[in-house]
Amino acid sequence: MDQISLKDFVKTHNADLGEPFTQLFDVIATVSKTIDDKLSRNGLIEEQGLTGGQNVYGEDVEKLDSYANEVITSSLLACPAVHAVGSEELEEPKHSGHEGAYNITHDPLDGSKNIDTNLPIGTIFGVYPKNDSVCQTGSTLIASAYVLYGPSLMLIYATKGSVNGFTYDFKTNMFMLSHLDIKIGDKKIYSINEGYWELLFDGDKAYLTSLKTAGDYSLRYVGSMVGDLHRTLLKGGIFLYPADKKHEHGKLRLLYEVAPLSFLIIQAGGAAVSTGKNPLDIMPEKHDQRVPIILGSKAEVEKYQSFQK
């Protein structure tokens, strides 16, 4: 594979989107490296652990979660290509004050409960066209991306019909193309928190039981949607975060997690479903709306749907 940087790839591969798109991904690459540097020193720095406060959803906030939110939001708002920014950690979206071409949504640190145990975490981005409101259907997404902070720092992004991956090279201080034109794998792996088994609805229990009795499926779960989704993308299988008796409307946020990652999986040849619908067709009623999500290889998502009444 030819050695090509993220910046050069975006300029050539997405030339139709122009300079604003290149500017945006320059910012995404820069903030990803900044956060990765901070995470790599977790345990040695004062940002370790909880802030002692809660976010707007009543959840305990990790110091690094708060740090990432501030770095990403402020950097995006300063970018001329950005019109508005919505974040899982903000009470309300913010407008940049300049025209910009895009509304950006982000989950600053997905899987933040993994921070203090040094397990995989990530950042998720959704790139929407400029609009007075960040509440848009996923069908309007121009691009989406995630950053995986793991043994290597990776950035995967999708535009219509194309998903490509880049790995950070510490020698050149650049993201370099490492995964060209990714298509979802076909291995039989399922990913779900089975600790919620007693809360699951009967259709989901029946589906999971069918996988267990099939004898050729493996269960893998790390507790970070980005980490689990990255494996699903490269290897194949299915990721499930369904509604349950405690979270009847689902738990993951449509704008910040579900729509961007569903868009990415679909561009790689996979499928996604939320309450029987394509999640990209769901219009958010509010910026922090939660929904259930099942996504992965088409055959696995179709099999899942066959168990739902």
Coordinates of C-alpha atoms in Angstrom, one line a residue:
M1 CA 0.0 0.0 0.0
D2 CA 1.3 3.4 -0.9
Q3 CA 2.3 5.6 2.0
I4 CA -0.1 8.5 2.0
S5 CA -1.1 10.9 4.8
L6 CA -4.6 11.5 6.0
K7 CA -4.4 15.1 4.8
D8 CA -3.2 14.2 1.3
F9 CA -5.8 11.4 1.1
V10 CA -8.7 13.7 2.1
K11 CA -7.6 16.4 -0.4
T12 CA -7.6 13.9 -3.3
H13 CA -10.2 11.4 -2.3
N14 CA -12.7 14.0 -1.2
A15 CA -11.8 16.8 -3.6
D16 CA -15.5 17.3 -4.3
L17 CA -16.0 18.4 -0.7
G18 CA -13.4 21.2 -1.0
E19 CA -11.2 23.0 1.4
P20 CA -13.6 23.1 4.4
F21 CA -13.6 19.3 4.6
T22 CA -9.8 19.3 4.6
Q23 CA -9.8 22.0 7.3
L24 CA -12.2 20.0 9.4
F25 CA -10.1 16.8 9.3
D26 CA -7.0 18.7 10.1
V27 CA -8.7 19.7 13.3
I28 CA -10.0 16.2 14.0
A29 CA -6.5 14.8 13.5
T30 CA -4.9 17.4 15.8
V31 CA -7.3 17.0 18.7
S32 CA -7.1 13.2 18.4
K33 CA -3.3 13.4 18.9
T34 CA -3.7 15.8 21.8
I35 CA -6.2 13.5 23.6
D36 CA -4.1 10.4 22.9
D37 CA -1.0 12.1 24.4
K38 CA -3.0 12.9 27.6
L39 CA -4.5 9.4 27.7
S40 CA -1.0 7.8 27.3
R41 CA 0.0 9.4 30.6
N42 CA -3.1 8.4 32.5
G43 CA -2.1 7.5 36.0
L44 CA 0.7 10.0 36.1
I45 CA -1.4 13.2 35.7
E46 CA -4.0 15.0 37.8
E47 CA -6.8 14.4 35.3
Q48 CA -7.1 10.8 36.4
G49 CA -10.4 9.7 38.0
L50 CA -13.7 11.4 38.5
T51 CA -14.4 15.1 38.6
G52 CA -16.8 14.7 41.5
G53 CA -19.6 16.1 39.4
Q54 CA -22.2 14.8 37.0
N55 CA -23.1 15.7 33.5
V56 CA -26.5 16.8 32.2
Y57 CA -27.7 13.2 32.2
G58 CA -26.8 12.5 35.9
E59 CA -23.8 10.4 35.0
D60 CA -20.5 10.6 36.9
V61 CA -17.9 12.5 34.8
E62 CA -14.3 11.3 34.4
K63 CA -11.8 14.1 34.4
L64 CA -10.4 13.0 31.1
D65 CA -13.9 12.9 29.6
S66 CA -14.3 16.6 30.6
Y67 CA -10.9 17.4 29.3
A68 CA -11.6 15.8 25.9
N69 CA -15.0 17.5 25.6
E70 CA -13.4 20.9 26.2
V71 CA -10.5 20.3 23.8
I72 CA -12.7 19.0 21.0
T73 CA -15.5 21.5 21.3
S74 CA -13.3 24.5 21.5
S75 CA -11.1 23.4 18.6
L76 CA -14.1 22.7 16.4
L77 CA -15.7 26.0 17.2
A78 CA -12.5 27.8 16.2
C79 CA -12.4 26.0 12.8
P80 CA -13.8 28.2 9.9
A81 CA -15.4 25.1 8.4
V82 CA -17.7 24.6 11.5
H83 CA -21.0 26.3 12.0
A84 CA -22.2 24.5 15.2
V85 CA -21.1 21.8 17.6
G86 CA -23.1 19.4 19.6
S87 CA -21.6 17.1 22.2
E88 CA -22.8 14.4 24.5
E89 CA -21.3 16.4 27.4
L90 CA -23.0 19.7 26.5
E91 CA -26.4 20.7 27.9
E92 CA -27.1 22.5 24.5
P93 CA -25.2 22.7 21.2
K94 CA -23.0 25.7 20.6
H95 CA -22.7 27.9 17.5
S96 CA -19.3 29.0 16.3
G97 CA -20.2 32.6 15.4
H98 CA -18.9 32.1 11.8
E99 CA -20.7 30.8 8.8
G100 CA -19.0 27.4 8.4
A101 CA -20.2 24.5 6.2
Y102 CA -20.9 21.9 8.8
N103 CA -22.6 21.0 12.0
I104 CA -20.5 18.6 14.0
T105 CA -21.6 16.2 16.7
H106 CA -19.2 14.3 18.9
D107 CA -18.9 11.9 21.7
P108 CA -15.6 13.0 23.3
L109 CA -14.7 9.8 25.0
D110 CA -16.8 6.8 24.3
G111 CA -16.3 4.0 26.9
S112 CA -14.9 6.4 29.4
K113 CA -15.5 3.9 32.2
N114 CA -12.5 2.1 30.6
I115 CA -10.1 5.0 31.2
D116 CA -8.8 4.1 34.6
T117 CA -8.3 0.5 33.7
N118 CA -6.4 1.3 30.5
L119 CA -8.9 -0.5 28.2
P120 CA -9.8 0.7 24.7
I121 CA -11.8 4.0 24.3
G122 CA -12.7 6.2 21.5
T123 CA -14.1 9.5 20.1
I124 CA -17.0 9.6 17.6
F125 CA -17.7 12.4 15.1
G126 CA -20.7 13.1 12.9
V127 CA -20.4 15.6 10.0
Y128 CA -23.7 17.1 9.0
P129 CA -24.5 20.0 6.6
K130 CA -24.9 23.5 8.2
N131 CA -28.3 24.0 9.8
D132 CA -29.7 26.1 12.5
S133 CA -30.3 22.9 14.5
V134 CA -28.0 20.0 15.1
C135 CA -31.1 17.8 15.1
Q136 CA -31.0 16.2 11.6
T137 CA -31.5 12.7 10.3
G138 CA -28.5 10.6 9.8
S139 CA -29.4 10.4 6.1
T140 CA -28.0 13.9 5.8
L141 CA -24.6 12.9 7.1
I142 CA -21.7 14.0 4.8
A143 CA -19.2 11.9 6.8
S144 CA -18.6 10.3 10.1
A145 CA -15.5 9.1 11.9
Y146 CA -14.2 7.5 15.0
V147 CA -10.8 7.6 16.7
L148 CA -9.6 4.5 18.6
Y149 CA -7.2 5.0 21.4
G150 CA -5.6 1.5 21.8
P151 CA -2.3 -0.2 21.2
S152 CA -2.1 2.1 18.1
L153 CA -3.9 5.4 17.5
M154 CA -6.3 4.9 14.6
L155 CA -8.7 7.2 12.8
I156 CA -11.4 5.6 10.6
Y157 CA -13.7 7.8 8.5
A158 CA -16.5 7.3 6.1
T159 CA -18.0 9.3 3.3
K160 CA -20.8 8.1 0.9
G161 CA -19.7 4.6 -0.4
S162 CA -16.2 4.6 1.2
V163 CA -14.6 3.8 4.5
N164 CA -10.8 4.2 5.1
G165 CA -8.5 3.8 8.0
F166 CA -5.4 5.6 9.2
T167 CA -2.8 4.8 11.8
Y168 CA -0.8 7.4 13.6
D169 CA 3.0 7.2 12.8
F170 CA 5.0 8.7 15.7
K171 CA 8.0 9.1 13.5
T172 CA 6.3 11.4 11.0
N173 CA 3.7 12.8 13.5
M174 CA 1.0 12.0 10.9
F175 CA -1.9 9.7 10.3
M176 CA -1.0 7.4 7.5
L177 CA -3.3 5.3 5.3
S178 CA -3.3 1.7 6.7
H179 CA -6.8 0.3 5.7
L180 CA -8.0 1.2 2.2
D181 CA -11.6 0.9 1.2
I182 CA -12.7 -1.2 4.2
K183 CA -15.6 -3.7 3.8
I184 CA -17.1 -5.3 6.8
G185 CA -15.9 -8.8 7.6
D186 CA -17.9 -12.0 7.7
K187 CA -16.8 -13.7 11.0
K188 CA -19.5 -14.8 13.4
I189 CA -18.8 -12.7 16.5
Y190 CA -21.5 -11.1 18.6
S191 CA -20.9 -8.2 21.0
I192 CA -23.3 -7.4 23.8
N193 CA -23.3 -6.8 27.6
E194 CA -24.9 -10.0 28.8
G195 CA -24.8 -8.7 32.3
Y196 CA -28.2 -7.2 31.4
W197 CA -29.6 -10.7 30.4
E198 CA -32.5 -10.6 32.9
L199 CA -33.6 -7.2 31.6
L200 CA -33.7 -8.2 27.9
F201 CA -36.9 -8.7 26.1
D202 CA -37.9 -12.2 24.9
G203 CA -37.0 -11.7 21.3
D204 CA -33.5 -10.6 22.1
K205 CA -33.0 -13.6 24.5
A206 CA -34.3 -16.0 21.8
Y207 CA -31.9 -14.5 19.3
L208 CA -28.9 -14.7 21.6
T209 CA -29.8 -18.3 22.6
S210 CA -29.8 -19.2 18.9
L211 CA -26.2 -17.9 18.7
K212 CA -25.1 -19.9 21.7
T213 CA -26.6 -23.1 20.5
A214 CA -25.3 -22.7 16.9
G215 CA -21.8 -23.5 18.2
D216 CA -19.9 -21.4 15.8
Y217 CA -20.3 -17.9 17.3
S218 CA -17.8 -16.1 19.6
L219 CA -18.8 -13.5 22.2
R220 CA -16.5 -10.5 22.5
Y221 CA -17.2 -7.3 24.5
V222 CA -14.9 -4.6 25.8
G223 CA -17.5 -2.0 26.9
S224 CA -16.6 0.7 24.5
M225 CA -18.8 1.1 21.4
V226 CA -15.8 2.3 19.4
G227 CA -13.7 -0.6 20.5
D228 CA -16.4 -3.2 19.8
L229 CA -17.5 -1.6 16.6
H230 CA -13.9 -1.5 15.3
R231 CA -13.6 -5.2 15.7
T232 CA -17.0 -5.7 14.2
L233 CA -16.0 -3.6 11.2
L234 CA -12.7 -5.4 10.5
K235 CA -13.7 -9.0 11.5
G236 CA -17.5 -9.1 11.0
G237 CA -20.4 -10.1 13.2
I238 CA -22.9 -8.0 15.1
F239 CA -22.9 -5.3 17.9
L240 CA -26.1 -5.1 20.0
Y241 CA -27.3 -2.4 22.5
P242 CA -31.0 -3.1 22.4
A243 CA -33.8 -1.6 24.5
D244 CA -34.5 -3.5 27.7
K245 CA -36.9 -3.4 30.6
K246 CA -34.8 -0.7 32.3
H247 CA -34.1 1.4 29.2
E248 CA -37.2 0.9 27.1
H249 CA -36.1 3.7 24.6
G250 CA -32.5 2.5 24.4
K251 CA -29.5 4.0 26.1
L252 CA -27.1 5.2 23.3
R253 CA -27.6 8.7 21.9
L254 CA -28.8 9.0 18.3
L255 CA -26.9 12.0 17.2
Y256 CA -23.6 11.4 19.0
E257 CA -23.1 7.6 18.7
V258 CA -25.8 5.7 16.8
A259 CA -26.2 7.7 13.6
P260 CA -22.5 8.4 12.9
L261 CA -21.5 4.8 13.5
S262 CA -24.5 3.4 11.7
F263 CA -23.6 5.5 8.7
L264 CA -20.0 4.2 8.8
I265 CA -21.0 0.6 9.0
I266 CA -23.5 1.0 6.1
Q267 CA -20.9 2.6 3.9
A268 CA -18.7 -0.5 4.6
G269 CA -21.4 -2.8 3.3
G270 CA -23.1 -3.6 6.7
A271 CA -26.5 -2.9 8.1
A272 CA -28.1 -1.2 11.1
V273 CA -31.5 -1.3 12.7
S274 CA -33.2 0.6 15.5
T275 CA -36.7 -0.3 16.6
G276 CA -37.3 -1.9 13.2
K277 CA -36.1 1.1 11.3
N278 CA -32.9 2.3 9.6
P279 CA -31.4 4.6 12.3
L280 CA -30.4 7.1 9.6
D281 CA -34.1 7.7 8.9
I282 CA -35.0 8.7 12.5
M283 CA -35.4 12.4 13.1
P284 CA -34.2 13.3 16.6
E285 CA -36.8 14.9 18.7
K286 CA -34.1 16.4 20.9
H287 CA -30.3 16.6 20.6
D288 CA -29.7 14.0 23.4
Q289 CA -32.4 11.4 22.3
R290 CA -31.5 7.8 23.1
V291 CA -32.3 4.8 20.9
P292 CA -31.6 1.1 20.7
I293 CA -29.1 0.0 18.1
I294 CA -28.1 -3.2 16.4
L295 CA -25.5 -3.1 13.6
G296 CA -23.0 -5.3 11.8
S297 CA -22.8 -7.6 8.9
K298 CA -26.0 -7.6 6.8
A299 CA -26.7 -11.3 7.3
E300 CA -26.4 -11.1 11.1
V301 CA -28.6 -8.0 11.3
E302 CA -31.2 -9.8 9.1
K303 CA -31.0 -12.8 11.4
Y304 CA -31.6 -10.6 14.4
Q305 CA -34.6 -9.0 12.8
S306 CA -36.2 -12.4 12.2
F307 CA -36.5 -12.9 16.0
Q308 CA -38.3 -9.6 16.5
K309 CA -42.1 -9.5 16.5

